[in-house]
């Protein structure tokens, strides 16, 4: 009886969405490589009960029924999880942001009880279903029937704006659940979504006591942002904008940021009747929204760290008035260089594209690049002319110096073979 009272008391802090109530269009989801890890995990947990787990691996594969995901705000990951729930006919549980904001202290102080009430609710549904099945067919189990009935998504975004009074709810959850039986047995899968690494790193030793997997979804790269803009453009051919320019302006932005920017840009453009009669070109308007700060994207953790370290640096006592301008310039350049280096290393190329880039480099500056890569491998100083040449072939930074040397030599051999084939040697 007490459990039922608690369920009623805490039910305001979460929503239950039945599979037939979810209105998610799969065409609106931007599928990423890491999303495969999520769906593959869920398939295993949903299909592998004790009776069906491959015996050869059962000492390794014993799903707890929980995964931890690090992803930037502004993604469509929750919509993706709702689509999965709909397809697998699972009840979808999510935290109710509106009620959390109204009673933050009550939410924080009862957080574990709230999670437990959701689990108990699912367990009760399974128990009731089992009793009904026993009445109709005693001691008979349908192996095709999944025991999992619900998907619980705890998205930190729903309580990131409230004062947690120093509490780390992720750590609290892991400490509370590290010794408990598998959530799978309770008929539920739990997915915890965090937007920063701070809390995760603080309790990293506990992660795999509670979660089966820790999945990091990377920020959209240039190619992915271009794909999103191009898809929008193809669906809305009357709206014209410079895709390449917008890709350059939106580093670290996520899909919902990009789509929302376009929607606001279109709306503002058509507020000006004189302008929209002349052209549907909205690039300048979009850039103005970004530069003026009239559209604020969800800020990535990387940017926040840069801003915080930058701010702390300028506020420190070591930063004197005498060298303030020089120090600020050096710090700004270092930050820019770190961001640029990170972008280059995160840039993803297909094998074909990479081969083309190396062949182009080998055909023009093979000898010089061999010497430069050798210097990089030995950590030797590069001359200014060498640094300028390396900047022309920044893709080399995607590989270690040894691998870059190998790729360059292979490219040179391919070029030489082509020249021989056409009688140029």
Short mmCIF file of C-alpha atoms in Angstrom, two decimals:
data_model
loop_
_atom_site.label_atom_id
_atom_site.label_comp_id
_atom_site.label_asym_id
_atom_site.label_seq_id
_atom_site.Cartn_x
_atom_site.Cartn_y
_atom_site.Cartn_z
CA UNK A 1 0.00 0.00 0.00
CA UNK A 2 2.88 2.27 0.90
CA UNK A 3 4.41 1.76 -2.53
CA UNK A 4 1.20 2.91 -4.19
CA UNK A 5 1.11 6.09 -2.08
CA UNK A 6 4.70 6.86 -3.07
CA UNK A 7 3.89 6.26 -6.73
CA UNK A 8 1.05 8.76 -6.57
CA UNK A 9 3.20 11.26 -4.68
CA UNK A 10 6.10 11.15 -7.11
CA UNK A 11 4.22 10.59 -10.37
CA UNK A 12 4.07 14.35 -11.02
CA UNK A 13 7.85 14.38 -11.57
CA UNK A 14 7.74 12.10 -14.61
CA UNK A 15 5.67 11.46 -17.72
CA UNK A 16 4.57 8.13 -19.12
CA UNK A 17 4.07 8.08 -22.89
CA UNK A 18 2.46 4.96 -24.32
CA UNK A 19 3.80 3.63 -27.66
CA UNK A 20 0.61 4.55 -29.54
CA UNK A 21 0.83 8.14 -28.23
CA UNK A 22 4.24 8.89 -29.73
CA UNK A 23 4.21 11.03 -32.85
CA UNK A 24 7.79 10.74 -34.09
CA UNK A 25 8.70 10.91 -37.78
CA UNK A 26 11.74 8.76 -38.48
CA UNK A 27 12.57 10.99 -41.44
CA UNK A 28 13.23 13.87 -39.02
CA UNK A 29 15.95 11.96 -37.14
CA UNK A 30 19.56 12.65 -38.12
CA UNK A 31 21.17 9.24 -37.77
CA UNK A 32 24.72 9.18 -36.44
CA UNK A 33 27.28 6.45 -36.25
CA UNK A 34 27.05 6.26 -32.44
CA UNK A 35 23.28 5.79 -32.61
CA UNK A 36 24.07 2.29 -33.90
CA UNK A 37 25.66 1.44 -30.53
CA UNK A 38 22.44 2.44 -28.77
CA UNK A 39 20.06 0.46 -30.97
CA UNK A 40 22.35 -2.60 -31.01
CA UNK A 41 22.52 -2.56 -27.21
CA UNK A 42 18.74 -2.29 -26.91
CA UNK A 43 18.24 -5.15 -29.36
CA UNK A 44 20.49 -7.40 -27.27
CA UNK A 45 18.76 -6.55 -24.00
CA UNK A 46 15.27 -6.84 -25.50
CA UNK A 47 15.91 -10.25 -27.08
CA UNK A 48 18.40 -11.91 -24.72
CA UNK A 49 16.66 -13.25 -21.63
CA UNK A 50 18.31 -15.87 -19.46
CA UNK A 51 16.89 -18.55 -21.74
CA UNK A 52 18.36 -17.12 -24.95
CA UNK A 53 21.77 -15.65 -24.05
CA UNK A 54 24.53 -17.42 -25.96
CA UNK A 55 26.01 -19.80 -23.39
CA UNK A 56 29.56 -19.30 -24.65
CA UNK A 57 29.43 -15.67 -23.61
CA UNK A 58 27.03 -15.63 -20.67
CA UNK A 59 29.80 -14.95 -18.17
CA UNK A 60 30.60 -11.75 -20.08
CA UNK A 61 27.17 -10.71 -21.35
CA UNK A 62 24.88 -10.16 -18.39
CA UNK A 63 23.07 -6.92 -19.13
CA UNK A 64 22.21 -4.73 -16.16
CA UNK A 65 19.75 -2.78 -18.27
CA UNK A 66 21.35 0.67 -18.05
CA UNK A 67 23.60 2.79 -20.28
CA UNK A 68 25.22 6.20 -19.78
CA UNK A 69 25.38 8.59 -22.74
CA UNK A 70 27.43 11.80 -23.03
CA UNK A 71 26.00 14.03 -25.73
CA UNK A 72 25.87 17.77 -26.30
CA UNK A 73 22.57 19.60 -25.73
CA UNK A 74 20.58 20.32 -28.87
CA UNK A 75 20.67 16.80 -30.32
CA UNK A 76 17.66 14.72 -31.35
CA UNK A 77 18.69 11.77 -29.18
CA UNK A 78 15.51 11.82 -27.05
CA UNK A 79 13.36 11.78 -30.19
CA UNK A 80 15.45 8.85 -31.43
CA UNK A 81 14.83 6.95 -28.17
CA UNK A 82 11.10 7.68 -28.41
CA UNK A 83 11.11 6.26 -31.93
CA UNK A 84 12.78 3.10 -30.62
CA UNK A 85 10.18 2.83 -27.84
CA UNK A 86 7.41 3.17 -30.39
CA UNK A 87 8.89 0.52 -32.69
CA UNK A 88 9.49 -1.97 -29.84
CA UNK A 89 6.18 -1.09 -28.18
CA UNK A 90 7.71 0.06 -24.90
CA UNK A 91 6.30 2.57 -22.44
CA UNK A 92 8.49 5.67 -22.45
CA UNK A 93 9.24 7.38 -19.12
CA UNK A 94 10.87 10.82 -18.97
CA UNK A 95 11.32 13.46 -16.26
CA UNK A 96 8.77 16.28 -16.17
CA UNK A 97 10.77 19.52 -16.40
CA UNK A 98 7.78 21.75 -15.63
CA UNK A 99 7.09 20.07 -12.27
CA UNK A 100 10.79 19.86 -11.38
CA UNK A 101 11.14 23.63 -11.79
CA UNK A 102 8.10 24.21 -9.57
CA UNK A 103 9.42 22.05 -6.71
CA UNK A 104 13.19 21.66 -7.16
CA UNK A 105 13.98 20.89 -3.51
CA UNK A 106 11.35 18.16 -3.35
CA UNK A 107 12.69 16.65 -6.58
CA UNK A 108 16.33 16.63 -5.43
CA UNK A 109 15.61 15.26 -1.95
CA UNK A 110 13.40 12.46 -3.34
CA UNK A 111 15.29 11.74 -6.56
CA UNK A 112 16.08 8.08 -5.84
CA UNK A 113 12.53 7.43 -4.63
CA UNK A 114 11.19 8.96 -7.87
CA UNK A 115 13.35 6.63 -9.96
CA UNK A 116 12.35 3.70 -7.77
CA UNK A 117 8.64 4.51 -8.13
CA UNK A 118 8.96 4.27 -11.94
CA UNK A 119 10.73 0.91 -11.65
CA UNK A 120 8.11 -0.37 -9.20
CA UNK A 121 5.34 0.74 -11.54
CA UNK A 122 6.84 -1.27 -14.40
CA UNK A 123 7.44 -4.27 -12.13
CA UNK A 124 3.80 -4.16 -11.01
CA UNK A 125 2.61 -4.14 -14.63
CA UNK A 126 4.73 -7.23 -15.32
CA UNK A 127 3.44 -9.00 -12.20
CA UNK A 128 -0.16 -8.26 -13.18
CA UNK A 129 0.48 -9.50 -16.72
CA UNK A 130 2.10 -12.68 -15.37
CA UNK A 131 -0.91 -13.40 -13.15
CA UNK A 132 -3.27 -12.96 -16.09
CA UNK A 133 -1.15 -15.27 -18.23
CA UNK A 134 -1.10 -17.89 -15.48
CA UNK A 135 -4.87 -17.85 -15.36
CA UNK A 136 -5.14 -18.43 -19.09
CA UNK A 137 -2.14 -20.76 -19.46
CA UNK A 138 -0.34 -21.99 -16.40
CA UNK A 139 3.43 -22.50 -16.47
CA UNK A 140 3.75 -21.70 -20.16
CA UNK A 141 6.06 -18.95 -21.43
CA UNK A 142 6.12 -17.38 -24.85
CA UNK A 143 9.84 -17.09 -25.77
CA UNK A 144 9.02 -14.41 -28.33
CA UNK A 145 7.50 -12.17 -25.66
CA UNK A 146 10.00 -9.62 -24.31
CA UNK A 147 10.10 -9.13 -20.55
CA UNK A 148 11.09 -5.50 -21.04
CA UNK A 149 8.07 -3.21 -20.83
CA UNK A 150 9.53 0.26 -20.38
CA UNK A 151 12.34 2.64 -21.31
CA UNK A 152 13.28 5.21 -18.65
CA UNK A 153 15.27 8.19 -19.94
CA UNK A 154 16.89 10.48 -17.37
CA UNK A 155 18.02 13.52 -19.33
CA UNK A 156 20.08 15.94 -17.25
CA UNK A 157 18.69 18.75 -19.39
CA UNK A 158 15.43 18.42 -17.44
CA UNK A 159 17.06 19.43 -14.15
CA UNK A 160 20.22 21.28 -15.23
CA UNK A 161 18.71 24.70 -14.49
CA UNK A 162 17.78 24.05 -10.85
CA UNK A 163 19.94 24.41 -7.76
CA UNK A 164 21.09 20.92 -6.77
CA UNK A 165 22.52 22.18 -3.46
CA UNK A 166 25.86 20.58 -4.24
CA UNK A 167 24.33 17.18 -5.07
CA UNK A 168 25.65 15.12 -7.96
CA UNK A 169 22.54 13.15 -8.92
CA UNK A 170 24.47 10.86 -11.26
CA UNK A 171 26.84 9.89 -8.46
CA UNK A 172 23.91 9.49 -6.06
CA UNK A 173 22.18 7.18 -8.52
CA UNK A 174 25.30 5.07 -9.09
CA UNK A 175 25.98 4.70 -5.36
CA UNK A 176 22.35 3.73 -4.74
CA UNK A 177 22.14 1.19 -7.55
CA UNK A 178 25.61 -0.35 -7.74
CA UNK A 179 24.65 -3.37 -5.62
CA UNK A 180 21.08 -3.82 -6.79
CA UNK A 181 19.82 -6.56 -9.04
CA UNK A 182 19.59 -6.03 -12.79
CA UNK A 183 17.01 -3.51 -13.95
CA UNK A 184 16.21 -5.98 -16.72
CA UNK A 185 14.58 -8.22 -14.12
CA UNK A 186 12.27 -5.32 -13.25
CA UNK A 187 11.28 -5.07 -16.92
CA UNK A 188 12.87 -1.70 -17.63
CA UNK A 189 15.89 -0.24 -19.42
CA UNK A 190 17.38 2.97 -18.03
CA UNK A 191 19.26 5.48 -20.18
CA UNK A 192 21.02 8.36 -18.44
CA UNK A 193 21.92 11.32 -20.68
CA UNK A 194 24.57 13.79 -19.49
CA UNK A 195 25.64 16.93 -21.36
CA UNK A 196 28.96 17.45 -19.56
CA UNK A 197 31.87 15.25 -18.49
CA UNK A 198 32.35 16.87 -15.07
CA UNK A 199 29.98 14.60 -13.11
CA UNK A 200 30.99 11.54 -15.12
CA UNK A 201 34.71 11.99 -14.43
CA UNK A 202 34.09 12.61 -10.74
CA UNK A 203 32.63 9.12 -10.28
CA UNK A 204 34.18 7.29 -13.21
CA UNK A 205 35.13 4.30 -11.04
CA UNK A 206 31.43 3.57 -10.44
CA UNK A 207 30.24 3.72 -14.05
CA UNK A 208 30.49 0.04 -14.93
CA UNK A 209 29.15 -1.09 -11.57
CA UNK A 210 25.80 0.31 -12.72
CA UNK A 211 25.90 0.86 -16.49
CA UNK A 212 26.60 -1.72 -19.19
CA UNK A 213 28.04 0.88 -21.58
CA UNK A 214 29.28 4.46 -21.63
CA UNK A 215 28.63 6.00 -25.06
CA UNK A 216 30.02 9.38 -26.18
CA UNK A 217 28.21 10.96 -29.11
CA UNK A 218 30.60 13.43 -30.81
CA UNK A 219 29.64 16.92 -31.93
CA UNK A 220 28.51 17.28 -35.53
CA UNK A 221 31.47 17.72 -37.86
CA UNK A 222 31.58 19.90 -41.00
CA UNK A 223 30.34 17.16 -43.30
CA UNK A 224 27.40 16.35 -41.03
CA UNK A 225 26.41 20.01 -40.67
CA UNK A 226 26.60 20.41 -44.44
CA UNK A 227 24.40 17.31 -44.84
CA UNK A 228 21.76 18.80 -42.52
CA UNK A 229 21.74 22.16 -44.31
CA UNK A 230 21.62 20.49 -47.71
CA UNK A 231 18.72 18.23 -46.71
CA UNK A 232 16.77 21.25 -45.46
CA UNK A 233 17.50 23.11 -48.69
CA UNK A 234 16.30 20.19 -50.82
CA UNK A 235 13.05 19.95 -48.86
CA UNK A 236 12.51 23.72 -49.10
CA UNK A 237 13.82 24.72 -52.56
CA UNK A 238 12.24 28.19 -52.39
CA UNK A 239 14.54 29.12 -49.50
CA UNK A 240 18.06 30.02 -50.62
CA UNK A 241 21.16 30.21 -48.42
CA UNK A 242 24.91 29.67 -48.74
CA UNK A 243 25.53 26.26 -47.18
CA UNK A 244 29.32 26.54 -47.02
CA UNK A 245 29.18 29.91 -45.25
CA UNK A 246 26.71 28.64 -42.65
CA UNK A 247 28.77 25.50 -42.03
CA UNK A 248 31.76 27.71 -41.19
CA UNK A 249 29.66 29.87 -38.85
CA UNK A 250 28.16 26.98 -36.88
CA UNK A 251 31.09 24.98 -35.52
CA UNK A 252 30.05 22.98 -32.39
CA UNK A 253 26.34 23.55 -33.14
CA UNK A 254 23.87 20.68 -32.92
CA UNK A 255 21.02 19.67 -35.22
CA UNK A 256 18.23 21.41 -33.30
CA UNK A 257 20.33 24.59 -33.19
CA UNK A 258 20.79 24.48 -36.97
CA UNK A 259 17.13 23.83 -37.77
CA UNK A 260 15.91 26.46 -35.30
CA UNK A 261 18.31 29.04 -36.76
CA UNK A 262 16.89 28.41 -40.23
CA UNK A 263 13.29 28.68 -39.02
CA UNK A 264 13.92 31.98 -37.22
CA UNK A 265 15.90 33.29 -40.19
CA UNK A 266 13.03 32.50 -42.57
CA UNK A 267 10.50 34.12 -40.24
CA UNK A 268 12.55 37.32 -39.85
CA UNK A 269 13.19 37.49 -43.58
CA UNK A 270 9.50 37.40 -44.42
CA UNK A 271 8.65 40.01 -41.80
CA UNK A 272 10.23 42.44 -44.25
CA UNK A 273 7.78 42.45 -47.17
CA UNK A 274 9.98 44.67 -49.34
CA UNK A 275 12.94 42.34 -48.95
CA UNK A 276 11.16 39.07 -49.63
CA UNK A 277 9.68 40.42 -52.85
CA UNK A 278 13.20 40.87 -54.19
CA UNK A 279 14.84 37.64 -53.05
CA UNK A 280 14.47 34.51 -50.93
CA UNK A 281 18.22 34.59 -50.16
CA UNK A 282 18.49 34.54 -46.35
CA UNK A 283 22.24 34.02 -45.78
CA UNK A 284 22.94 37.58 -44.59
CA UNK A 285 19.97 37.45 -42.25
CA UNK A 286 21.16 34.18 -40.72
CA UNK A 287 24.68 35.52 -40.21
CA UNK A 288 23.22 38.64 -38.59
CA UNK A 289 21.24 36.46 -36.16
CA UNK A 290 24.44 34.66 -35.16
CA UNK A 291 26.71 37.70 -34.89
CA UNK A 292 24.15 39.89 -33.09
CA UNK A 293 23.38 37.18 -30.54
CA UNK A 294 19.68 37.29 -31.42
CA UNK A 295 19.85 33.54 -31.75
CA UNK A 296 21.76 31.74 -29.00
CA UNK A 297 22.61 28.08 -29.67
CA UNK A 298 23.02 25.51 -26.93
CA UNK A 299 26.64 25.94 -25.84
CA UNK A 300 28.93 22.95 -26.03
CA UNK A 301 31.02 21.89 -23.08
CA UNK A 302 34.21 22.67 -24.97
CA UNK A 303 33.18 26.28 -25.44
CA UNK A 304 32.16 26.61 -21.80
CA UNK A 305 35.53 25.27 -20.66
CA UNK A 306 37.34 27.70 -22.96
CA UNK A 307 35.26 30.62 -21.73
CA UNK A 308 35.74 29.64 -18.08
CA UNK A 309 39.49 29.12 -18.39
CA UNK A 310 39.74 32.37 -20.35
CA UNK A 311 37.77 34.24 -17.69
CA UNK A 312 39.78 32.77 -14.82
CA UNK A 313 43.02 33.64 -16.57
CA UNK A 314 42.11 37.29 -16.97
CA UNK A 315 40.87 37.54 -13.37
CA UNK A 316 44.00 35.99 -11.83
CA UNK A 317 46.45 38.06 -9.77
CA UNK A 318 49.30 36.95 -12.01
CA UNK A 319 47.80 38.91 -14.86
CA UNK A 320 49.23 42.38 -14.36
CA UNK A 321 48.20 45.64 -16.01
CA UNK A 322 51.68 45.99 -17.50
CA UNK A 323 51.38 43.05 -19.89
CA UNK A 324 47.60 42.73 -20.06
CA UNK A 325 47.24 43.41 -23.79
CA UNK A 326 50.10 41.11 -24.76
CA UNK A 327 48.90 38.33 -22.45
CA UNK A 328 45.33 38.56 -23.77
CA UNK A 329 46.53 38.27 -27.37
CA UNK A 330 48.71 35.25 -26.61
CA UNK A 331 45.94 33.52 -24.67
CA UNK A 332 43.39 34.19 -27.41
CA UNK A 333 45.76 32.81 -30.06
CA UNK A 334 46.41 29.69 -27.96
CA UNK A 335 42.69 29.09 -27.52
CA UNK A 336 42.06 29.59 -31.23
CA UNK A 337 44.92 27.23 -32.10
CA UNK A 338 43.58 24.56 -29.73
CA UNK A 339 40.07 24.84 -31.19
CA UNK A 340 41.41 24.75 -34.76
CA UNK A 341 43.61 21.73 -34.03
CA UNK A 342 40.66 19.95 -32.41
CA UNK A 343 38.44 20.67 -35.43
CA UNK A 344 41.07 19.34 -37.83
CA UNK A 345 41.54 16.15 -35.84
CA UNK A 346 37.79 15.56 -35.55
CA UNK A 347 37.23 16.09 -39.29
CA UNK A 348 36.15 12.79 -40.79
CA UNK A 349 37.11 11.81 -44.34
CA UNK A 350 36.16 8.75 -46.33
CA UNK A 351 39.04 6.54 -47.47
CA UNK A 352 38.50 7.72 -51.04
CA UNK A 353 38.66 11.40 -50.03
CA UNK A 354 41.77 10.81 -47.93
CA UNK A 355 43.52 9.01 -50.79
CA UNK A 356 42.70 11.90 -53.12
CA UNK A 357 44.08 14.44 -50.64
CA UNK A 358 47.33 12.52 -50.16
CA UNK A 359 47.74 12.04 -53.92
CA UNK A 360 47.31 15.76 -54.48
CA UNK A 361 49.91 16.50 -51.79
CA UNK A 362 52.35 13.91 -53.15
CA UNK A 363 52.06 15.21 -56.71
CA UNK A 364 52.91 18.77 -55.68
CA UNK A 365 55.16 18.72 -52.62
CA UNK A 366 56.22 15.13 -51.94
CA UNK A 367 59.87 15.81 -51.07
CA UNK A 368 59.10 18.76 -48.82
CA UNK A 369 56.32 16.91 -46.98
CA UNK A 370 58.54 13.87 -46.38
CA UNK A 371 61.03 16.13 -44.59
CA UNK A 372 58.30 17.97 -42.66
CA UNK A 373 56.62 14.76 -41.46
CA UNK A 374 60.02 13.40 -40.43
CA UNK A 375 60.56 16.54 -38.33
CA UNK A 376 57.12 16.10 -36.75
CA UNK A 377 57.99 12.53 -35.88
CA UNK A 378 61.20 13.69 -34.19
CA UNK A 379 59.48 16.67 -32.50
CA UNK A 380 61.89 19.03 -34.25
CA UNK A 381 61.25 22.74 -34.85
CA UNK A 382 59.53 23.66 -38.13
CA UNK A 383 60.62 26.69 -40.10
CA UNK A 384 58.00 29.27 -41.05
CA UNK A 385 57.93 28.14 -44.68
CA UNK A 386 57.41 24.54 -43.53
CA UNK A 387 54.55 25.55 -41.23
CA UNK A 388 52.86 27.40 -44.10
CA UNK A 389 53.19 24.37 -46.35
CA UNK A 390 51.80 22.07 -43.64
CA UNK A 391 48.82 24.41 -43.24
CA UNK A 392 47.95 23.72 -46.90
CA UNK A 393 47.66 20.01 -46.08
CA UNK A 394 46.03 20.18 -42.63
CA UNK A 395 44.35 16.78 -43.13
CA UNK A 396 47.74 15.22 -42.29
CA UNK A 397 47.02 16.00 -38.63
CA UNK A 398 44.30 13.32 -38.70
CA UNK A 399 47.08 10.70 -38.67
CA UNK A 400 50.16 10.09 -36.58
CA UNK A 401 53.42 11.13 -38.31
CA UNK A 402 54.26 7.48 -39.02
CA UNK A 403 50.87 6.80 -40.59
CA UNK A 404 50.99 10.08 -42.53
CA UNK A 405 54.40 9.04 -43.94
CA UNK A 406 52.99 5.66 -45.02
CA UNK A 407 49.92 7.24 -46.64
CA UNK A 408 52.07 9.77 -48.47
CA UNK A 409 54.40 7.06 -49.81
CA UNK A 410 51.43 4.96 -50.97
CA UNK A 411 49.98 7.99 -52.74
CA UNK A 412 53.34 8.63 -54.46
CA UNK A 413 53.46 5.02 -55.67
CA UNK A 414 49.93 5.25 -57.08
CA UNK A 415 50.88 8.42 -58.98
CA UNK A 416 54.08 6.80 -60.31
CA UNK A 417 52.13 3.72 -61.47
CA UNK A 418 49.65 5.93 -63.33
CA UNK A 419 52.49 7.82 -65.02
CA UNK A 420 54.09 4.56 -66.11
CA UNK A 421 50.75 3.30 -67.45
CA UNK A 422 50.43 6.40 -69.61
CA UNK A 423 54.07 6.32 -70.72
CA UNK A 424 55.13 9.44 -68.88
CA UNK A 425 58.26 7.78 -67.52
#
